[in-house]
Coordinates of N, CA and C and ligand atoms in Angstrom, one line a residue:
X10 N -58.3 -35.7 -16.6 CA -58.8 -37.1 -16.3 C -59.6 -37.6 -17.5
X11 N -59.6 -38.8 -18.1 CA -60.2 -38.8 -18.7 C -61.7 -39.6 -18.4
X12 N -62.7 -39.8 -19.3 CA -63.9 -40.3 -18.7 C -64.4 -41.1 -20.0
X13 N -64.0 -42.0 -19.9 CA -64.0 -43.1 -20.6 C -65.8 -44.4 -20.2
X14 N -65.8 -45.3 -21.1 CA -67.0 -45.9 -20.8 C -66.9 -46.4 -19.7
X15 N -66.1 -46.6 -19.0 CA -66.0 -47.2 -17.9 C -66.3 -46.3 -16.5
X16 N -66.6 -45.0 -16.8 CA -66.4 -44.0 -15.5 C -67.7 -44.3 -15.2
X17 N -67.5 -44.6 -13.8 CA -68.5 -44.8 -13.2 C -70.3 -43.9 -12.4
X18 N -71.0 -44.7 -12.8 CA -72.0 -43.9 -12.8 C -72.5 -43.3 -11.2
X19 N -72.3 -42.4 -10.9 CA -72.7 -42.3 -9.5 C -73.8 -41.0 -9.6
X20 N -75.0 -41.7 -8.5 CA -76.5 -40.7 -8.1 C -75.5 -39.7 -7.0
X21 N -76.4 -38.7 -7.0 CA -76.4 -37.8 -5.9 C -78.0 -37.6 -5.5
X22 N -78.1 -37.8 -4.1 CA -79.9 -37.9 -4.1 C -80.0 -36.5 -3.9
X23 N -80.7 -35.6 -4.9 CA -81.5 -34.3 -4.4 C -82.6 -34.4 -4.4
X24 N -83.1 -34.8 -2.8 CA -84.3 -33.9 -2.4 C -84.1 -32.7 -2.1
X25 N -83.0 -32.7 -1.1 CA -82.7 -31.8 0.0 C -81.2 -31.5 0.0
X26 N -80.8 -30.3 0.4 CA -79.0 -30.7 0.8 C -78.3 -30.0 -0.3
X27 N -77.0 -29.8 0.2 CA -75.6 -29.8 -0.8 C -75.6 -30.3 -2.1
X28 N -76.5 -30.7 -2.3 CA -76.4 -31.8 -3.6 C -75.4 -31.5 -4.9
X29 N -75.5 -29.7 -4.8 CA -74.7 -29.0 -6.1 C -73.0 -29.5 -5.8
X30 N -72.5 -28.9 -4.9 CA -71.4 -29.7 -4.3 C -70.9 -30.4 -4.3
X31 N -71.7 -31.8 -3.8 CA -70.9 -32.9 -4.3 C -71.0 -33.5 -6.2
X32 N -72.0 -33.1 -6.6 CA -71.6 -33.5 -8.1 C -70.8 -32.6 -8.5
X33 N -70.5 -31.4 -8.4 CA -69.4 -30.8 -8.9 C -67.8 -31.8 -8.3
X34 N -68.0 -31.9 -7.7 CA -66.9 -32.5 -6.9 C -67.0 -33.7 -7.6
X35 N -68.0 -35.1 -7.6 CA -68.0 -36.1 -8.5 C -67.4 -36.1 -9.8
X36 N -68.0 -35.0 -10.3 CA -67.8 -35.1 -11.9 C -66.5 -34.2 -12.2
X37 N -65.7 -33.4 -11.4 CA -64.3 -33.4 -11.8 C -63.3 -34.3 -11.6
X38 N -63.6 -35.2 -10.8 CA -62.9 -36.8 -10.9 C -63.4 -37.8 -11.3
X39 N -64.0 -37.3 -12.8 CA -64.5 -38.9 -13.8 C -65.6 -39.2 -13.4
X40 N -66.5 -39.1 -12.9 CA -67.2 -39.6 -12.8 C -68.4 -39.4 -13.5
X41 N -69.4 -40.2 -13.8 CA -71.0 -39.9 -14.3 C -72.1 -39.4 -13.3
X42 N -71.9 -38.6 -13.2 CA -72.4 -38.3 -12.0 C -74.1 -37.4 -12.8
X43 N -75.6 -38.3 -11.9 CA -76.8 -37.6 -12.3 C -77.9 -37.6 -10.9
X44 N -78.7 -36.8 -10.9 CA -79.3 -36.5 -9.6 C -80.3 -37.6 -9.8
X45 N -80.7 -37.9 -8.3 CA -81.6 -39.1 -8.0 C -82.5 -38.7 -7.0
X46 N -84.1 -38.7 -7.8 CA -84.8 -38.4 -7.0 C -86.4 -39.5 -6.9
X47 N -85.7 -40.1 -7.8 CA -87.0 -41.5 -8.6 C -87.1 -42.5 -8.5
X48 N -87.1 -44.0 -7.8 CA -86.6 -45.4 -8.0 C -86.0 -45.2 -9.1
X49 N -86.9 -45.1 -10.9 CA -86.0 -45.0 -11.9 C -85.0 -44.7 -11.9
X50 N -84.8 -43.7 -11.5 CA -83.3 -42.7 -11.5 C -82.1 -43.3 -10.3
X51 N -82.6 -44.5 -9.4 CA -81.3 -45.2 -9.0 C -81.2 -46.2 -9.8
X52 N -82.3 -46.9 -10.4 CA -81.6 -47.9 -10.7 C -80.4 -47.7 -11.6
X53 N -80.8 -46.7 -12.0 CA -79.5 -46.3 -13.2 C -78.3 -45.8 -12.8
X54 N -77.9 -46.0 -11.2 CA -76.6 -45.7 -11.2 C -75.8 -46.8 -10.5
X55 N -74.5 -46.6 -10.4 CA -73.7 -48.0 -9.4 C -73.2 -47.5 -7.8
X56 N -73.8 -46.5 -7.6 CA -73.2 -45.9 -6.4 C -74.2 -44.6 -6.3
X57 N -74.4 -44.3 -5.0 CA -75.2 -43.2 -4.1 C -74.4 -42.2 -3.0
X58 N -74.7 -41.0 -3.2 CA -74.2 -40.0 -2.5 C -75.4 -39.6 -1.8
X59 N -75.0 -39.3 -0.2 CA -76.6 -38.8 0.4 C -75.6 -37.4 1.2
X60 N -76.1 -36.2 0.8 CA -75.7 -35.2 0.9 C -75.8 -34.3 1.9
X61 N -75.4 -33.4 2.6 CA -75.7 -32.7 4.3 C -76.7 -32.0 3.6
X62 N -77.1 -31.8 4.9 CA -78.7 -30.7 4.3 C -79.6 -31.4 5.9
X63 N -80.7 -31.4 5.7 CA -81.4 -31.7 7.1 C -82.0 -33.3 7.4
X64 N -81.2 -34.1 7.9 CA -81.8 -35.4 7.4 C -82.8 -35.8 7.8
X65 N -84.1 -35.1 8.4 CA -85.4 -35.5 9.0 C -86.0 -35.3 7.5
X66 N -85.4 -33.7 7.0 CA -86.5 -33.8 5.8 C -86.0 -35.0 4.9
X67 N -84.8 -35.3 4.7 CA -84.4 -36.0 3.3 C -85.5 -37.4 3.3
X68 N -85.4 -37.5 4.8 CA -86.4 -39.2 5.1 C -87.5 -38.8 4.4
X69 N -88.1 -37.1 5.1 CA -89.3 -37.5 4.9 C -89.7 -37.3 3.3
X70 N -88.9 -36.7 2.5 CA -89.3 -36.4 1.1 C -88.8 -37.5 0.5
X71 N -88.0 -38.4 0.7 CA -87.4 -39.7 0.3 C -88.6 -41.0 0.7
X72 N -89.2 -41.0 1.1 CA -90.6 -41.4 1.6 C -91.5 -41.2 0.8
X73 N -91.6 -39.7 0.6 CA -92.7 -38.5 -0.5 C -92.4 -39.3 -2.0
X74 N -91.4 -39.2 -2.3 CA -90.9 -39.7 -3.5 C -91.0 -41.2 -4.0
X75 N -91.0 -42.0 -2.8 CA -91.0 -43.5 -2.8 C -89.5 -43.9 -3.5
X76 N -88.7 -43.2 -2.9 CA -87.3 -43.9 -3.4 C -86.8 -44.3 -1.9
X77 N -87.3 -44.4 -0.9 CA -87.0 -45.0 0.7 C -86.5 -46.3 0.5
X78 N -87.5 -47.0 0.3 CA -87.6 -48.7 0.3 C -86.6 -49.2 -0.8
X79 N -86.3 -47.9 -2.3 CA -85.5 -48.6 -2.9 C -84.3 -48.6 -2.5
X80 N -83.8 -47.7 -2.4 CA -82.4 -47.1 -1.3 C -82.0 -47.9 -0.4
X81 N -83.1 -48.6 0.3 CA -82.6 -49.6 1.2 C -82.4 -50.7 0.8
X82 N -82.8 -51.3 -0.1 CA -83.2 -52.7 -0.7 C -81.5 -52.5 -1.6
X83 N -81.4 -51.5 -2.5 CA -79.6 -51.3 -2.8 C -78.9 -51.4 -2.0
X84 N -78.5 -50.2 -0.9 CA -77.9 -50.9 0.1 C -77.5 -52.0 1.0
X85 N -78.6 -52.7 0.9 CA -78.5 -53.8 1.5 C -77.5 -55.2 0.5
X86 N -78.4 -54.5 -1.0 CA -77.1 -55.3 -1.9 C -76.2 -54.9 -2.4
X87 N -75.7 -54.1 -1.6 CA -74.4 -53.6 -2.0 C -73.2 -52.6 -2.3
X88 N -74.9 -52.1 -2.5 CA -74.1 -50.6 -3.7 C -73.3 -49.8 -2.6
X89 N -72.2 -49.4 -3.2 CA -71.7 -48.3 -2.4 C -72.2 -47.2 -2.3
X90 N -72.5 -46.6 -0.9 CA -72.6 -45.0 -0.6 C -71.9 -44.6 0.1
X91 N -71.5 -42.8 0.1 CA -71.1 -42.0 0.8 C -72.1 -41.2 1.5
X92 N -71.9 -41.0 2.7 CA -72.9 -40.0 3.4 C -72.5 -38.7 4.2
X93 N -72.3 -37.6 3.7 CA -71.6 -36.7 4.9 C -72.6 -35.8 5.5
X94 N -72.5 -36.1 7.0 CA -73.2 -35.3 7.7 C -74.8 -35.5 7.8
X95 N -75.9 -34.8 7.8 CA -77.3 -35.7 7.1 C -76.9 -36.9 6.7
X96 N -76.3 -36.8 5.5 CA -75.9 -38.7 5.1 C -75.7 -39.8 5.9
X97 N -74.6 -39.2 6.5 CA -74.1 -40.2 7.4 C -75.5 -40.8 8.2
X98 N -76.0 -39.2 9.3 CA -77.3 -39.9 10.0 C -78.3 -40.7 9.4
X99 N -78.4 -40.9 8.0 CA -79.1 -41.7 7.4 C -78.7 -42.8 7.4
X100 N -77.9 -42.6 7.1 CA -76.7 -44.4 6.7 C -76.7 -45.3 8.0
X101 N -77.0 -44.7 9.1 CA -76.6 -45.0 10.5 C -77.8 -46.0 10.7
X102 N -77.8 -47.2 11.2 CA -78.7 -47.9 11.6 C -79.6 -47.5 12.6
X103 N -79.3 -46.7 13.3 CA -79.8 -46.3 14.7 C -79.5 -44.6 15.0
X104 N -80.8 -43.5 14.8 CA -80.7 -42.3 15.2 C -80.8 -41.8 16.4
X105 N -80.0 -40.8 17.5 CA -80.4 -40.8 18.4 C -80.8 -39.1 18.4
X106 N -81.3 -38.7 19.0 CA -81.9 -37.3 19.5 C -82.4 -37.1 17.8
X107 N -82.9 -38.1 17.5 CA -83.8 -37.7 15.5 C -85.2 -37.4 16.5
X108 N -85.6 -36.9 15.4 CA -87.2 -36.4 15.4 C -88.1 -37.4 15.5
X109 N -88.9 -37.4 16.1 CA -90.0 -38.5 16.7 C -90.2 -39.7 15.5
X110 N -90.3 -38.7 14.3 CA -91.0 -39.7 13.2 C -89.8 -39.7 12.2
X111 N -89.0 -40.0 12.9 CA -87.5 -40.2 11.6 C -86.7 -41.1 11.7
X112 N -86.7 -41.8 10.6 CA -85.8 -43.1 10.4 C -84.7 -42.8 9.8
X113 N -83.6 -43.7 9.5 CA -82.7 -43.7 9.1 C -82.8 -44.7 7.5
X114 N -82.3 -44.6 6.6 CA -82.3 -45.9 5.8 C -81.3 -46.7 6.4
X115 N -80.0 -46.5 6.9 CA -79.2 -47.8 7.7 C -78.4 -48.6 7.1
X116 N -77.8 -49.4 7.3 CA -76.5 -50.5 6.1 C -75.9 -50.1 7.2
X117 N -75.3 -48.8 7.9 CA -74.0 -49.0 8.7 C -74.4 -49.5 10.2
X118 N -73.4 -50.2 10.6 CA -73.5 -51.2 12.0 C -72.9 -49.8 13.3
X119 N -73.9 -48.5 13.2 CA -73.8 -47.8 14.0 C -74.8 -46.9 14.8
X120 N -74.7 -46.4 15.8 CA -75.0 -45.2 16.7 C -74.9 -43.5 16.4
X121 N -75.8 -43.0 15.6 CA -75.2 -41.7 15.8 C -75.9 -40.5 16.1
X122 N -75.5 -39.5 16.7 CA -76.1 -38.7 17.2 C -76.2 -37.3 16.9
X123 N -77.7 -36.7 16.7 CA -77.5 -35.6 15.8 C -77.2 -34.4 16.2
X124 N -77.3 -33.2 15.8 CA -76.4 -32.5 16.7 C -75.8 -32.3 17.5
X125 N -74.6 -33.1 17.5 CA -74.4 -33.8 18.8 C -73.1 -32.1 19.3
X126 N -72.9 -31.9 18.9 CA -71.6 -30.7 18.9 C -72.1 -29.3 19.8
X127 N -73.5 -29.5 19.6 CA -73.9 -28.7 20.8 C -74.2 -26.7 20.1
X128 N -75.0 -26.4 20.3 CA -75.3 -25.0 20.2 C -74.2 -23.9 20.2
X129 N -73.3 -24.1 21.1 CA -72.4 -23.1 20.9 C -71.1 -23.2 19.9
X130 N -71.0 -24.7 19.5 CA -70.3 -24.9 18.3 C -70.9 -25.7 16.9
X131 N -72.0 -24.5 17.0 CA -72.9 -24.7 15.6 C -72.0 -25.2 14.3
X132 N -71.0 -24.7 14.1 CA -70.2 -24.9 13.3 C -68.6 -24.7 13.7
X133 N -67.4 -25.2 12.8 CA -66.4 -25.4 13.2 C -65.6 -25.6 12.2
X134 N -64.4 -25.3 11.7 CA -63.8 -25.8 11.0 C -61.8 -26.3 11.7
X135 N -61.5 -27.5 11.3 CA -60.8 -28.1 12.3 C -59.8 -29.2 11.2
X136 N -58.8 -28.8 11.6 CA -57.1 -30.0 10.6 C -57.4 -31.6 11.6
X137 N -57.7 -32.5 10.5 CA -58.2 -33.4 11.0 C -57.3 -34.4 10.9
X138 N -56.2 -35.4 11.3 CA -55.8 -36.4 11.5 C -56.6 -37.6 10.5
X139 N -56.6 -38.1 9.1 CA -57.0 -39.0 8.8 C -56.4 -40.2 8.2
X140 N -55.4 -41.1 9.4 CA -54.6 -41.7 8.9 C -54.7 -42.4 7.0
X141 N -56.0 -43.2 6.8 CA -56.0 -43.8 5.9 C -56.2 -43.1 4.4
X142 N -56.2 -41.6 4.5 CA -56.1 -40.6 3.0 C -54.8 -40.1 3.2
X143 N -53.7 -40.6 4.0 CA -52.8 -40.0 4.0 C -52.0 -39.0 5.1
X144 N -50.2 -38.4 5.1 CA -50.1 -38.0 6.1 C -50.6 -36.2 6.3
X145 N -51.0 -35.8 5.3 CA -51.8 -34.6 5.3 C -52.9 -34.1 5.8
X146 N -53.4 -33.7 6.7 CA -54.7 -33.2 7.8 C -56.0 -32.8 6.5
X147 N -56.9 -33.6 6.9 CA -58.0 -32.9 6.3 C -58.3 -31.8 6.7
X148 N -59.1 -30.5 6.1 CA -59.5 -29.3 6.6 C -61.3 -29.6 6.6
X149 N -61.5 -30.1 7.8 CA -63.0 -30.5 7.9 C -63.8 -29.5 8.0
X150 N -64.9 -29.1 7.7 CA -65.7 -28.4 7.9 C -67.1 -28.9 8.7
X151 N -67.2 -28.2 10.0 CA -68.4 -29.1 10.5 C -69.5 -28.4 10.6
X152 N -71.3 -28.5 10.2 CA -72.1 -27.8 10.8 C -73.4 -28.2 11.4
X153 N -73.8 -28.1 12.3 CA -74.3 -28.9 13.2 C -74.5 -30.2 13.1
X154 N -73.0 -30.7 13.3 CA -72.8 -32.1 13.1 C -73.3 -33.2 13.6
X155 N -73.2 -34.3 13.6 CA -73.4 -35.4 14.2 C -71.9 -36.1 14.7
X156 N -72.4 -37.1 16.0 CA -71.0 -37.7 16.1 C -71.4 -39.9 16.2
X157 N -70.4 -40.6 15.9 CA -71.0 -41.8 16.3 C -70.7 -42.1 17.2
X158 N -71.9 -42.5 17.8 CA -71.2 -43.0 19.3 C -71.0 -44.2 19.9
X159 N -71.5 -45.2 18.6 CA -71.3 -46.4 18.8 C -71.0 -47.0 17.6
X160 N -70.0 -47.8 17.8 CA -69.1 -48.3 16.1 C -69.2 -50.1 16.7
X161 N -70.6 -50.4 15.3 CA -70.5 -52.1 15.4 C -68.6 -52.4 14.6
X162 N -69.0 -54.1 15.1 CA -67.5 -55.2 14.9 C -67.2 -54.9 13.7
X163 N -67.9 -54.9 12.5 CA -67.4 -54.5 11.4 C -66.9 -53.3 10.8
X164 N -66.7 -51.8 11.8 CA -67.0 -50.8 11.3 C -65.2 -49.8 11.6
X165 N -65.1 -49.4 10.8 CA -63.4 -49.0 10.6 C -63.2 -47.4 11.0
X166 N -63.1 -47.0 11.9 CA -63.3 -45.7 12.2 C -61.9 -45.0 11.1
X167 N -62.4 -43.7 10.5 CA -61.1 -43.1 10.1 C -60.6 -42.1 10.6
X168 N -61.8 -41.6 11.7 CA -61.1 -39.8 11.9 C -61.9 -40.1 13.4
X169 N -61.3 -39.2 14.0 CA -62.3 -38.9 15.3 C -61.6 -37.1 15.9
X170 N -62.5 -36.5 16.6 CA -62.0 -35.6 17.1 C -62.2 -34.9 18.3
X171 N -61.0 -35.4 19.5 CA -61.0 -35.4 20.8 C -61.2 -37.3 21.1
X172 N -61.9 -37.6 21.5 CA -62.3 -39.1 21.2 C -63.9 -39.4 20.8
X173 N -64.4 -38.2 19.6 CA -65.5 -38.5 19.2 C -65.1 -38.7 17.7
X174 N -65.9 -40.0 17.8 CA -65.9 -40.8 16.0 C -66.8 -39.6 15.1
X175 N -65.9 -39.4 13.7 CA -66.5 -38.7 12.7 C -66.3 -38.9 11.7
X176 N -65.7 -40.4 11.4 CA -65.6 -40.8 10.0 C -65.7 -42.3 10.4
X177 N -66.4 -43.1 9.3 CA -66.5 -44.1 9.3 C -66.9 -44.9 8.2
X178 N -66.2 -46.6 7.8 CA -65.9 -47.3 6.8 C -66.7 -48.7 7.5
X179 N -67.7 -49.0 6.2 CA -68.0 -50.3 6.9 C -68.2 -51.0 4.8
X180 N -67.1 -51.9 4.8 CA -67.4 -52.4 3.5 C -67.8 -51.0 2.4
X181 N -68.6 -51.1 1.7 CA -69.1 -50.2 0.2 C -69.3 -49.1 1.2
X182 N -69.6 -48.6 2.3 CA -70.6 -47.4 3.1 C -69.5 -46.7 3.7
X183 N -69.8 -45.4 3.5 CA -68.7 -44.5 3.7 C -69.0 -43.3 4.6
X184 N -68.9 -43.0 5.7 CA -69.7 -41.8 6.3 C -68.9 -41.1 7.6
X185 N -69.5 -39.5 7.2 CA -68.2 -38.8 7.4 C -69.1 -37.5 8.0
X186 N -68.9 -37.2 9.6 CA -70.4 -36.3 9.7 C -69.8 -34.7 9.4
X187 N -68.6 -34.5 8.8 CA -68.1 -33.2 8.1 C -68.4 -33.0 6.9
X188 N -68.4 -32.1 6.5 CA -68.3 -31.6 4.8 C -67.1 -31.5 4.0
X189 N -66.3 -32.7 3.2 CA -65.3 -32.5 2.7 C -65.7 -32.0 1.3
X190 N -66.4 -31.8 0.7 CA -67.7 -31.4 -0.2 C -67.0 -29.6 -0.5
X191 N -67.8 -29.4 0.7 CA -67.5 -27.7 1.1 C -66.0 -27.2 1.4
X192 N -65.4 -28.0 1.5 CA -64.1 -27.2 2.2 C -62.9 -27.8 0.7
X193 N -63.1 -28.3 -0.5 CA -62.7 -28.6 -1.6 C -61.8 -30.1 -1.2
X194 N -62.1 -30.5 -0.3 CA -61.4 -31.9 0.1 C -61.4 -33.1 -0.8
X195 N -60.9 -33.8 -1.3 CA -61.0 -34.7 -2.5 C -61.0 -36.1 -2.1
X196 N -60.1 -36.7 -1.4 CA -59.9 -37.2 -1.2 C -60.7 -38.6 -0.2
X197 N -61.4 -37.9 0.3 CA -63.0 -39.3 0.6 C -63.5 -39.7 -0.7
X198 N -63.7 -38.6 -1.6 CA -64.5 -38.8 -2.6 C -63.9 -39.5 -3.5
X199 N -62.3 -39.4 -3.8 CA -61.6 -40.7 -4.1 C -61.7 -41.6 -3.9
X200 N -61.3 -42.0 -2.7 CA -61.4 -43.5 -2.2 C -62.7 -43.9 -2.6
X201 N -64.1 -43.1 -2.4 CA -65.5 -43.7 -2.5 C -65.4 -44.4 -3.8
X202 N -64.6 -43.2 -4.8 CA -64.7 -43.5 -6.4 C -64.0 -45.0 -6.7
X203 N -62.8 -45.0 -5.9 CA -61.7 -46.3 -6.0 C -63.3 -47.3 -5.6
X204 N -63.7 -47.2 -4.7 CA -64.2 -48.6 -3.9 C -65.7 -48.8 -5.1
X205 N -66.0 -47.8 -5.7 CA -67.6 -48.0 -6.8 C -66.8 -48.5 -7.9
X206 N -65.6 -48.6 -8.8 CA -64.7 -49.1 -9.3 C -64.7 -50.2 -9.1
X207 N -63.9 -50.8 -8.3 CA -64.1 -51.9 -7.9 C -65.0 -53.1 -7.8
X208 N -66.5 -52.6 -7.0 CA -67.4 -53.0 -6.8 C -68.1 -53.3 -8.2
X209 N -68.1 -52.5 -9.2 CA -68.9 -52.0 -10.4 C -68.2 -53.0 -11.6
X210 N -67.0 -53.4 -10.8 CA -66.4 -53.5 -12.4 C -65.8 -52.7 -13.3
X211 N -65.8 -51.4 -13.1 CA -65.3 -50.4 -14.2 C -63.7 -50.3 -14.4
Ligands
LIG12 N1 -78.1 -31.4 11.8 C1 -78.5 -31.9 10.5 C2 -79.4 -33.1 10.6 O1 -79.8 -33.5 11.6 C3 -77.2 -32.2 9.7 C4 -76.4 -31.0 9.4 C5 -75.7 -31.1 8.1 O2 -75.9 -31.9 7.3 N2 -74.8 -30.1 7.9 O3 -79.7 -33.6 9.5

């Protein structure tokens, strides 16, 4: 692939989380992929990855850092993110069973709930039906997941499993409470990359 001036620049936020993961994964599909842990260090990119890991602490070290308020204030204009798992719960306008003192940063018009999968299926891995990547099953990887359980008017479900939502598209925001990260899955991370393209101009 080549990576031309136009490849777009996408953060990975490491406080917390997978972070190694998804920029390996970013940056073998073109992308500029640099860790974001600063206001500085977003402004400099066109797109945000918020990575699985524990999302009580990402708030609260994302807080620590003072990159909270900026994260939101991007979001709000625009920028596209992906969020899997942790992420997602962040991205989520509204957390349910979060920790007393934990907020979400928000942009998506949703409900979600954190461990929602329950203690005895801590983890899981499961061939996922995702019509819009295609007729091929994702091989999802879930660990103490989250599910949404309420999807506002603008919000495009892509996967669900049984009839619980676990992927979801709202405009630039992209969230997915599996790890396609971990299980070498490409293809969210595609489409993210097609839609920061887009968005960016590149
Ligand atoms: N249960 C974690 C949380 O609440 C998410 C787990 C994950 O990202 N794998 O943030």
């Amino acid at each position: 692939m080549t990576v031309g001036a136009s490849a777009p620049r996408v953060g990975v936020l490491a406080l917390q989380g997978d972070v190694r993961e998804h920029a390996a994964m970013l940056g073998a599909l073109g992308a500029e992929v640099s860790l974001v842990r600063t206001p500085a260090q977003l402004a400099a990119v066109d797109a945000l990855v918020l990575p699985g890991g524990e999302s009580s602490v990402i708030d609260r070290l994302a807080r620590q850092f003072e990159v909270r308020e900026p994260i939101i204030a991007r979001i709000q204009a625009g920028m596209p993110v992906l969020g899997t798992c942790a992420g997602l719960i962040l991205l989520a306008d509204r957390i349910l069973d979060g920790l007393p003192t934990q907020l979400p940063f928000g942009g998506l018009d949703v409900d979600v709930r954190r461990n929602a999968f329950g203690s005895q299926v801590d983890s899981f891995e499961t061939a996922l039906e995702v019509p819009a990547l295609g007729e091929e099953p994702v091989r999802a990887t879930f660990i103490r997941a989250p599910v949404v359980e309420r999807v506002g008017a603008g919000v495009e479900v892509l996967a669900a499993v049984d009839d619980r939502v676990v992927a979801v598209e709202q405009g630039a925001l992209l969230g997915i409470a599996f790890h396609p990260e971990v299980s070498g899955e490409q293809r969210f991370h595609r489409r993210f990359l097609e839609r920061v393209r887009r968005v960016s101009g590149g």
